[in-house]
Amino acid sequence: MDFKLLAGQYRDELLNNILPFWIENSQDREFGGYFTCLDREGKVYDTDKFIWLQGRQVWLFSMMYNRVEKRKEWLDCAIQGAEFLKRYGHDGNLNWYFSLTREGKPLVQPYNIFSYTFATMAFAQLSIATGSEEYATIAKKTFDNIISKQDNPKGIWNKSYPGTRELKGFSLPMILCNLALEIEHLVDKSLIDKTIETCLDEVLNHFYREDLGLILENVTTDGQFSDSFEGRVINPGHSLEAMWFIMDLGVKLGREDIIQKAVEIALKTIEFGWDKQYGGIFYFMDVKGYPTQQLEWDQKLWWVHVESMITMLKGYQLTGSQESLAWFEKLHNYTWDRFKDKEFGEWFGYLDRRGDVLLNLKGGKWKGCFHVPRALYQCWNILDKL
Amino acid sequence: MDFKLLAGQYRDELLNNILPFWIENSQDREFGGYFTCLDREGKVYDTDKFIWLQGRQVWLFSMMYNRVEKRKEWLDCAIQGAEFLKRYGHDGNLNWYFSLTREGKPLVQPYNIFSYTFATMAFAQLSIATGSEEYATIAKKTFDNIISKQDNPKGIWNKSYPGTRELKGFSLPMILCNLALEIEHLVDKSLIDKTIETCLDEVLNHFYREDLGLILENVTTDGQFSDSFEGRVINPGHSLEAMWFIMDLGVKLGREDIIQKAVEIALKTIEFGWDKQYGGIFYFMDVKGYPTQQLEWDQKLWWVHVESMITMLKGYQLTGSQESLAWFEKLHNYTWDRFKDKEFGEWFGYLDRRGDVLLNLKGGKWKGCFHVPRALYQCWNILDKL
């Protein structure tokens, strides 16, 4: 592979296709914030605003401004989204709603902890770009809220009956692995160190099962396997994404053992999750091979594939693993071939098992300005250094 | 079509394939109730018990006992399920949980109103078979609970923020159309008449939109179109199933206008919902043609197709509509060809867009002993009278 040439390909796609797409099509010039429901050509088909995606887009443009170039249109885009979020995104106590109307009226209650994590990322990253104390405080206080909700993230909206089958989910410790690095400039070192230590222990010793070589999405609160739909489910993309977060922590801590472990888990996961018949990575699988409860189990999702590209490339960069490089190449070919729209801007998000487009959209309730540009940025930077 | 021959085909499939499959494979001889997570061959792959499916199986075997033949094994099967439900299915005040462990411990809180509706059907039908006052009382009191929860079925588990976009769903009035006929022997005539009148008005004047010729799954509380994901979604199978409930009400009330209307709506719906490329009926569609939020939108589900067979056959029986008969024939061919497993017992539940098996199961969290046998029973009986 010609790494220099590839680096250019990733950079160009990021700077000349993806970012202009969102700058031009997603900004709500009337009410602020971003439209994310954009059709194939970038036209708005629904105006609801989802806090996950609002926060992620603020983060993305702030990050680009902080790390790539001081472009005013990037900062302006981030700030207008953050102002909308600040005003309408929460209940006054930094409990972040799940979604709002175009005008900013709350639609769905603050039941989802990831609305909080992406708000934290957004304001923490933007506070670096602007030096704003106010943004820094929002990030810090929201992070405190997350920590206090860690044991029952859904709060009063939790439908599980207490005591029968208490499970904990992989998502929160996984996201905290990443979030810790995003807010270390704002929070006491001791809290960051403790958060990182706990999350690493959770991910590598509770959710990862040595016997299977795989990460479970849910385990019992004392870290055991639960032979139930929730307990058996594997989300290969999730595991793979987490492994590059873990590699980043390994680099920060100077822990080569952790990096090696992450590479090893990533390779086992992609072997398990790769569709040998049609290519691509399955969305959900049952660890025992039983039918999943998720009807969308065999679909090929954009974020799964672009996150896995980062993981494989970073694994190669940090350890020289040839297997990781080979997987990166395979993923690169599949992903650029299937997800990139050759006719219009941005990438498709949802393919069927065979790799054909399932939903003709560039953004929606869950796909916004985040995974594609973050992955292009990450891969460009790694490739540039190889 | 040779109706006599077909009637035999439906009867044989019901009596010699479907019912034995559930009698043999689903009964939990140790703890009571039914396993519904059965793999292709009928082996149990998960032991959780879902109240929807427990209630529906009690109803199905009670109904067979009441209407087809006084077989002891059918009644025994219904009673053992009902005893399990009576003991473990609710919180002591007939608030019905969503799911239980194999032993009967509650797993998921009583957030779902349809756990209540299927419990009502179950105990009402079984009270006819057994003459039990206790079962009759459970049905009556649960029905009262449903009526009292009608305006906010999810109760404290409702995640919508009050006041911003108040929507009401089609499912509840639709199921009440059917439930009213199931419990008329137990409830005051005035309450039944009022329930039927309200539901007919809701379905035909609020959820059905003359301008579209289609039924919307959600409308605003004052009956208007909501241009949002929830407001735009069409579930053709749901609409089609409701139309045979409405035809039954039309017969009961001697209202030919209602029957005609139901036939007309059914024909428009299947025209809209039929996949012109691969055949079969889509699961979800957006009324404006936008991408749906449901990733499973293009899948072909068993219940959609078997319920539509009933609707088309009943439409032909009651009005002589040749179009309905032609659709029945088309559905009959697709359904028997694709959903029936030629090698093992029972039918597949989930096919991909092309009609290939998506999940290799005969039962799961949502598919139990209900739609297939009910449809075979209904079609057999109609065909027998043609």
PDB file of N, CA, C and O in Angstrom, chain A residues 27-69:
ATOM      1  N   GLN A  27     -26.772  23.054   8.647  1.00  0.00           N
ATOM      2  CA  GLN A  27     -26.960  24.142   9.612  1.00  0.00           C
ATOM      3  C   GLN A  27     -28.341  24.796   9.479  1.00  0.00           C
ATOM      4  O   GLN A  27     -28.732  25.197   8.397  1.00  0.00           O
ATOM      5  N   ASP A  28     -29.015  24.910  10.609  1.00  0.00           N
ATOM      6  CA  ASP A  28     -30.305  25.572  10.629  1.00  0.00           C
ATOM      7  C   ASP A  28     -30.064  27.059  10.876  1.00  0.00           C
ATOM      8  O   ASP A  28     -29.835  27.484  12.005  1.00  0.00           O
ATOM      9  N   ARG A  29     -30.099  27.827   9.818  1.00  0.00           N
ATOM     10  CA  ARG A  29     -29.768  29.262   9.905  1.00  0.00           C
ATOM     11  C   ARG A  29     -30.868  30.050  10.618  1.00  0.00           C
ATOM     12  O   ARG A  29     -30.660  31.184  11.007  1.00  0.00           O
ATOM     13  N   GLU A  30     -32.029  29.442  10.754  1.00  0.00           N
ATOM     14  CA  GLU A  30     -33.139  30.165  11.380  1.00  0.00           C
ATOM     15  C   GLU A  30     -33.184  29.928  12.900  1.00  0.00           C
ATOM     16  O   GLU A  30     -33.245  30.878  13.671  1.00  0.00           O
ATOM     17  N   PHE A  31     -33.133  28.657  13.318  1.00  0.00           N
ATOM     18  CA  PHE A  31     -33.297  28.346  14.738  1.00  0.00           C
ATOM     19  C   PHE A  31     -32.001  27.902  15.417  1.00  0.00           C
ATOM     20  O   PHE A  31     -31.968  27.691  16.612  1.00  0.00           O
ATOM     21  N   GLY A  32     -30.944  27.743  14.641  1.00  0.00           N
ATOM     22  CA  GLY A  32     -29.697  27.236  15.215  1.00  0.00           C
ATOM     23  C   GLY A  32     -29.707  25.722  15.312  1.00  0.00           C
ATOM     24  O   GLY A  32     -30.719  25.072  15.074  1.00  0.00           O
ATOM     25  N   GLY A  33     -28.546  25.156  15.650  1.00  0.00           N
ATOM     26  CA  GLY A  33     -28.425  23.701  15.703  1.00  0.00           C
ATOM     27  C   GLY A  33     -28.318  23.118  14.304  1.00  0.00           C
ATOM     28  O   GLY A  33     -28.171  23.851  13.308  1.00  0.00           O
ATOM     29  N   TYR A  34     -28.383  21.805  14.226  1.00  0.00           N
ATOM     30  CA  TYR A  34     -28.171  21.123  12.941  1.00  0.00           C
ATOM     31  C   TYR A  34     -29.342  20.230  12.569  1.00  0.00           C
ATOM     32  O   TYR A  34     -29.882  19.520  13.407  1.00  0.00           O
ATOM     33  N   PHE A  35     -29.689  20.262  11.304  1.00  0.00           N
ATOM     34  CA  PHE A  35     -30.527  19.200  10.752  1.00  0.00           C
ATOM     35  C   PHE A  35     -29.619  18.000  10.525  1.00  0.00           C
ATOM     36  O   PHE A  35     -28.491  18.155  10.040  1.00  0.00           O
ATOM     37  N   THR A  36     -30.076  16.817  10.865  1.00  0.00           N
ATOM     38  CA  THR A  36     -29.256  15.641  10.533  1.00  0.00           C
ATOM     39  C   THR A  36     -29.986  14.682   9.595  1.00  0.00           C
ATOM     40  O   THR A  36     -29.361  13.781   9.044  1.00  0.00           O
ATOM     41  N   CYS A  37     -31.289  14.875   9.447  1.00  0.00           N
ATOM     42  CA  CYS A  37     -32.026  13.991   8.545  1.00  0.00           C
ATOM     43  C   CYS A  37     -31.911  14.554   7.128  1.00  0.00           C
ATOM     44  O   CYS A  37     -32.700  15.405   6.718  1.00  0.00           O
ATOM     45  N   LEU A  38     -30.901  14.090   6.426  1.00  0.00           N
ATOM     46  CA  LEU A  38     -30.584  14.600   5.092  1.00  0.00           C
ATOM     47  C   LEU A  38     -30.670  13.447   4.098  1.00  0.00           C
ATOM     48  O   LEU A  38     -30.154  12.359   4.352  1.00  0.00           O
ATOM     49  N   ASP A  39     -31.321  13.702   2.977  1.00  0.00           N
ATOM     50  CA  ASP A  39     -31.490  12.629   1.999  1.00  0.00           C
ATOM     51  C   ASP A  39     -30.214  12.444   1.167  1.00  0.00           C
ATOM     52  O   ASP A  39     -29.177  13.039   1.456  1.00  0.00           O
ATOM     53  N   ARG A  40     -30.299  11.649   0.156  1.00  0.00           N
ATOM     54  CA  ARG A  40     -29.108  11.314  -0.617  1.00  0.00           C
ATOM     55  C   ARG A  40     -28.391  12.552  -1.144  1.00  0.00           C
ATOM     56  O   ARG A  40     -27.173  12.621  -1.173  1.00  0.00           O
ATOM     57  N   GLU A  41     -29.171  13.560  -1.543  1.00  0.00           N
ATOM     58  CA  GLU A  41     -28.569  14.777  -2.111  1.00  0.00           C
ATOM     59  C   GLU A  41     -28.252  15.831  -1.064  1.00  0.00           C
ATOM     60  O   GLU A  41     -27.718  16.884  -1.408  1.00  0.00           O
ATOM     61  N   GLY A  42     -28.643  15.560   0.196  1.00  0.00           N
ATOM     62  CA  GLY A  42     -28.363  16.527   1.253  1.00  0.00           C
ATOM     63  C   GLY A  42     -29.557  17.376   1.636  1.00  0.00           C
ATOM     64  O   GLY A  42     -29.455  18.268   2.473  1.00  0.00           O
ATOM     65  N   LYS A  43     -30.713  17.105   1.030  1.00  0.00           N
ATOM     66  CA  LYS A  43     -31.923  17.875   1.370  1.00  0.00           C
ATOM     67  C   LYS A  43     -32.526  17.375   2.688  1.00  0.00           C
ATOM     68  O   LYS A  43     -32.580  16.168   2.952  1.00  0.00           O
ATOM     69  N   VAL A  44     -33.006  18.335   3.497  1.00  0.00           N
ATOM     70  CA  VAL A  44     -33.608  18.017   4.796  1.00  0.00           C
ATOM     71  C   VAL A  44     -34.946  17.302   4.600  1.00  0.00           C
ATOM     72  O   VAL A  44     -35.812  17.818   3.895  1.00  0.00           O
ATOM     73  N   TYR A  45     -35.115  16.122   5.206  1.00  0.00           N
ATOM     74  CA  TYR A  45     -36.422  15.454   5.125  1.00  0.00           C
ATOM     75  C   TYR A  45     -37.127  15.375   6.468  1.00  0.00           C
ATOM     76  O   TYR A  45     -38.294  14.999   6.546  1.00  0.00           O
ATOM     77  N   ASP A  46     -36.442  15.728   7.542  1.00  0.00           N
ATOM     78  CA  ASP A  46     -37.075  15.783   8.861  1.00  0.00           C
ATOM     79  C   ASP A  46     -36.281  16.770   9.701  1.00  0.00           C
ATOM     80  O   ASP A  46     -35.049  16.814   9.610  1.00  0.00           O
ATOM     81  N   THR A  47     -36.991  17.562  10.526  1.00  0.00           N
ATOM     82  CA  THR A  47     -36.309  18.675  11.197  1.00  0.00           C
ATOM     83  C   THR A  47     -36.062  18.433  12.688  1.00  0.00           C
ATOM     84  O   THR A  47     -35.543  19.312  13.373  1.00  0.00           O
ATOM     85  N   ASP A  48     -36.428  17.257  13.203  1.00  0.00           N
ATOM     86  CA  ASP A  48     -36.165  16.998  14.619  1.00  0.00           C
ATOM     87  C   ASP A  48     -34.660  17.028  14.883  1.00  0.00           C
ATOM     88  O   ASP A  48     -33.853  16.702  14.006  1.00  0.00           O
ATOM     89  N   LYS A  49     -34.319  17.404  16.124  1.00  0.00           N
ATOM     90  CA  LYS A  49     -32.903  17.518  16.479  1.00  0.00           C
ATOM     91  C   LYS A  49     -32.581  16.577  17.630  1.00  0.00           C
ATOM     92  O   LYS A  49     -33.206  16.629  18.680  1.00  0.00           O
ATOM     93  N   PHE A  50     -31.604  15.712  17.372  1.00  0.00           N
ATOM     94  CA  PHE A  50     -31.247  14.643  18.292  1.00  0.00           C
ATOM     95  C   PHE A  50     -29.978  15.036  19.038  1.00  0.00           C
ATOM     96  O   PHE A  50     -28.965  15.359  18.396  1.00  0.00           O
ATOM     97  N   ILE A  51     -30.026  15.010  20.362  1.00  0.00           N
ATOM     98  CA  ILE A  51     -28.928  15.555  21.162  1.00  0.00           C
ATOM     99  C   ILE A  51     -27.603  14.821  20.902  1.00  0.00           C
ATOM    100  O   ILE A  51     -26.549  15.457  20.815  1.00  0.00           O
ATOM    101  N   TRP A  52     -27.649  13.491  20.753  1.00  0.00           N
ATOM    102  CA  TRP A  52     -26.430  12.753  20.382  1.00  0.00           C
ATOM    103  C   TRP A  52     -25.730  13.448  19.212  1.00  0.00           C
ATOM    104  O   TRP A  52     -24.534  13.699  19.235  1.00  0.00           O
ATOM    105  N   LEU A  53     -26.520  13.681  18.160  1.00  0.00           N
ATOM    106  CA  LEU A  53     -25.932  14.140  16.903  1.00  0.00           C
ATOM    107  C   LEU A  53     -25.587  15.618  16.935  1.00  0.00           C
ATOM    108  O   LEU A  53     -24.637  16.053  16.275  1.00  0.00           O
ATOM    109  N   GLN A  54     -26.356  16.403  17.719  1.00  0.00           N
ATOM    110  CA  GLN A  54     -25.999  17.820  17.882  1.00  0.00           C
ATOM    111  C   GLN A  54     -24.633  17.902  18.566  1.00  0.00           C
ATOM    112  O   GLN A  54     -23.727  18.601  18.118  1.00  0.00           O
ATOM    113  N   GLY A  55     -24.499  17.144  19.668  1.00  0.00           N
ATOM    114  CA  GLY A  55     -23.248  17.169  20.427  1.00  0.00           C
ATOM    115  C   GLY A  55     -22.069  16.684  19.591  1.00  0.00           C
ATOM    116  O   GLY A  55     -20.976  17.260  19.612  1.00  0.00           O
ATOM    117  N   ARG A  56     -22.279  15.628  18.857  1.00  0.00           N
ATOM    118  CA  ARG A  56     -21.196  15.055  18.061  1.00  0.00           C
ATOM    119  C   ARG A  56     -20.710  16.012  16.972  1.00  0.00           C
ATOM    120  O   ARG A  56     -19.525  16.057  16.657  1.00  0.00           O
ATOM    121  N   GLN A  57     -21.650  16.760  16.373  1.00  0.00           N
ATOM    122  CA  GLN A  57     -21.235  17.685  15.319  1.00  0.00           C
ATOM    123  C   GLN A  57     -20.480  18.880  15.908  1.00  0.00           C
ATOM    124  O   GLN A  57     -19.495  19.333  15.322  1.00  0.00           O
ATOM    125  N   VAL A  58     -20.917  19.374  17.083  1.00  0.00           N
ATOM    126  CA  VAL A  58     -20.159  20.434  17.767  1.00  0.00           C
ATOM    127  C   VAL A  58     -18.736  19.928  18.029  1.00  0.00           C
ATOM    128  O   VAL A  58     -17.751  20.625  17.762  1.00  0.00           O
ATOM    129  N   TRP A  59     -18.634  18.703  18.544  1.00  0.00           N
ATOM    130  CA  TRP A  59     -17.322  18.118  18.841  1.00  0.00           C
ATOM    131  C   TRP A  59     -16.447  18.034  17.589  1.00  0.00           C
ATOM    132  O   TRP A  59     -15.288  18.427  17.591  1.00  0.00           O
ATOM    133  N   LEU A  60     -17.054  17.547  16.496  1.00  0.00           N
ATOM    134  CA  LEU A  60     -16.281  17.287  15.280  1.00  0.00           C
ATOM    135  C   LEU A  60     -15.677  18.570  14.726  1.00  0.00           C
ATOM    136  O   LEU A  60     -14.485  18.624  14.408  1.00  0.00           O
ATOM    137  N   PHE A  61     -16.497  19.611  14.630  1.00  0.00           N
ATOM    138  CA  PHE A  61     -15.983  20.863  14.063  1.00  0.00           C
ATOM    139  C   PHE A  61     -15.012  21.560  15.019  1.00  0.00           C
ATOM    140  O   PHE A  61     -14.051  22.183  14.576  1.00  0.00           O
ATOM    141  N   SER A  62     -15.244  21.419  16.334  1.00  0.00           N
ATOM    142  CA  SER A  62     -14.282  21.964  17.301  1.00  0.00           C
ATOM    143  C   SER A  62     -12.945  21.235  17.178  1.00  0.00           C
ATOM    144  O   SER A  62     -11.868  21.846  17.190  1.00  0.00           O
ATOM    145  N   MET A  63     -13.017  19.925  17.074  1.00  0.00           N
ATOM    146  CA  MET A  63     -11.809  19.104  16.963  1.00  0.00           C
ATOM    147  C   MET A  63     -11.034  19.463  15.701  1.00  0.00           C
ATOM    148  O   MET A  63      -9.802  19.610  15.725  1.00  0.00           O
ATOM    149  N   MET A  64     -11.728  19.637  14.599  1.00  0.00           N
ATOM    150  CA  MET A  64     -11.066  20.017  13.351  1.00  0.00           C
ATOM    151  C   MET A  64     -10.373  21.371  13.520  1.00  0.00           C
ATOM    152  O   MET A  64      -9.249  21.572  13.062  1.00  0.00           O
ATOM    153  N   TYR A  65     -11.051  22.282  14.173  1.00  0.00           N
ATOM    154  CA  TYR A  65     -10.493  23.609  14.414  1.00  0.00           C
ATOM    155  C   TYR A  65      -9.274  23.505  15.333  1.00  0.00           C
ATOM    156  O   TYR A  65      -8.244  24.149  15.077  1.00  0.00           O
ATOM    157  N   ASN A  66      -9.381  22.706  16.363  1.00  0.00           N
ATOM    158  CA  ASN A  66      -8.265  22.581  17.313  1.00  0.00           C
ATOM    159  C   ASN A  66      -7.062  21.850  16.729  1.00  0.00           C
ATOM    160  O   ASN A  66      -5.931  22.196  16.998  1.00  0.00           O
ATOM    161  N   ARG A  67      -7.303  20.825  15.921  1.00  0.00           N
ATOM    162  CA  ARG A  67      -6.194  19.959  15.530  1.00  0.00           C
ATOM    163  C   ARG A  67      -5.732  20.123  14.090  1.00  0.00           C
ATOM    164  O   ARG A  67      -4.627  19.715  13.746  1.00  0.00           O
ATOM    165  N   VAL A  68      -6.611  20.637  13.214  1.00  0.00           N
ATOM    166  CA  VAL A  68      -6.233  20.671  11.796  1.00  0.00           C
ATOM    167  C   VAL A  68      -5.917  22.083  11.305  1.00  0.00           C
ATOM    168  O   VAL A  68      -4.848  22.335  10.771  1.00  0.00           O
ATOM    169  N   GLU A  69      -6.833  22.986  11.527  1.00  0.00           N
ATOM    170  CA  GLU A  69      -6.656  24.318  10.957  1.00  0.00           C
ATOM    171  C   GLU A  69      -7.648  25.290  11.599  1.00  0.00           C
ATOM    172  O   GLU A  69      -8.769  24.915  11.899  1.00  0.00           O
TER     173      GLU A  69
END
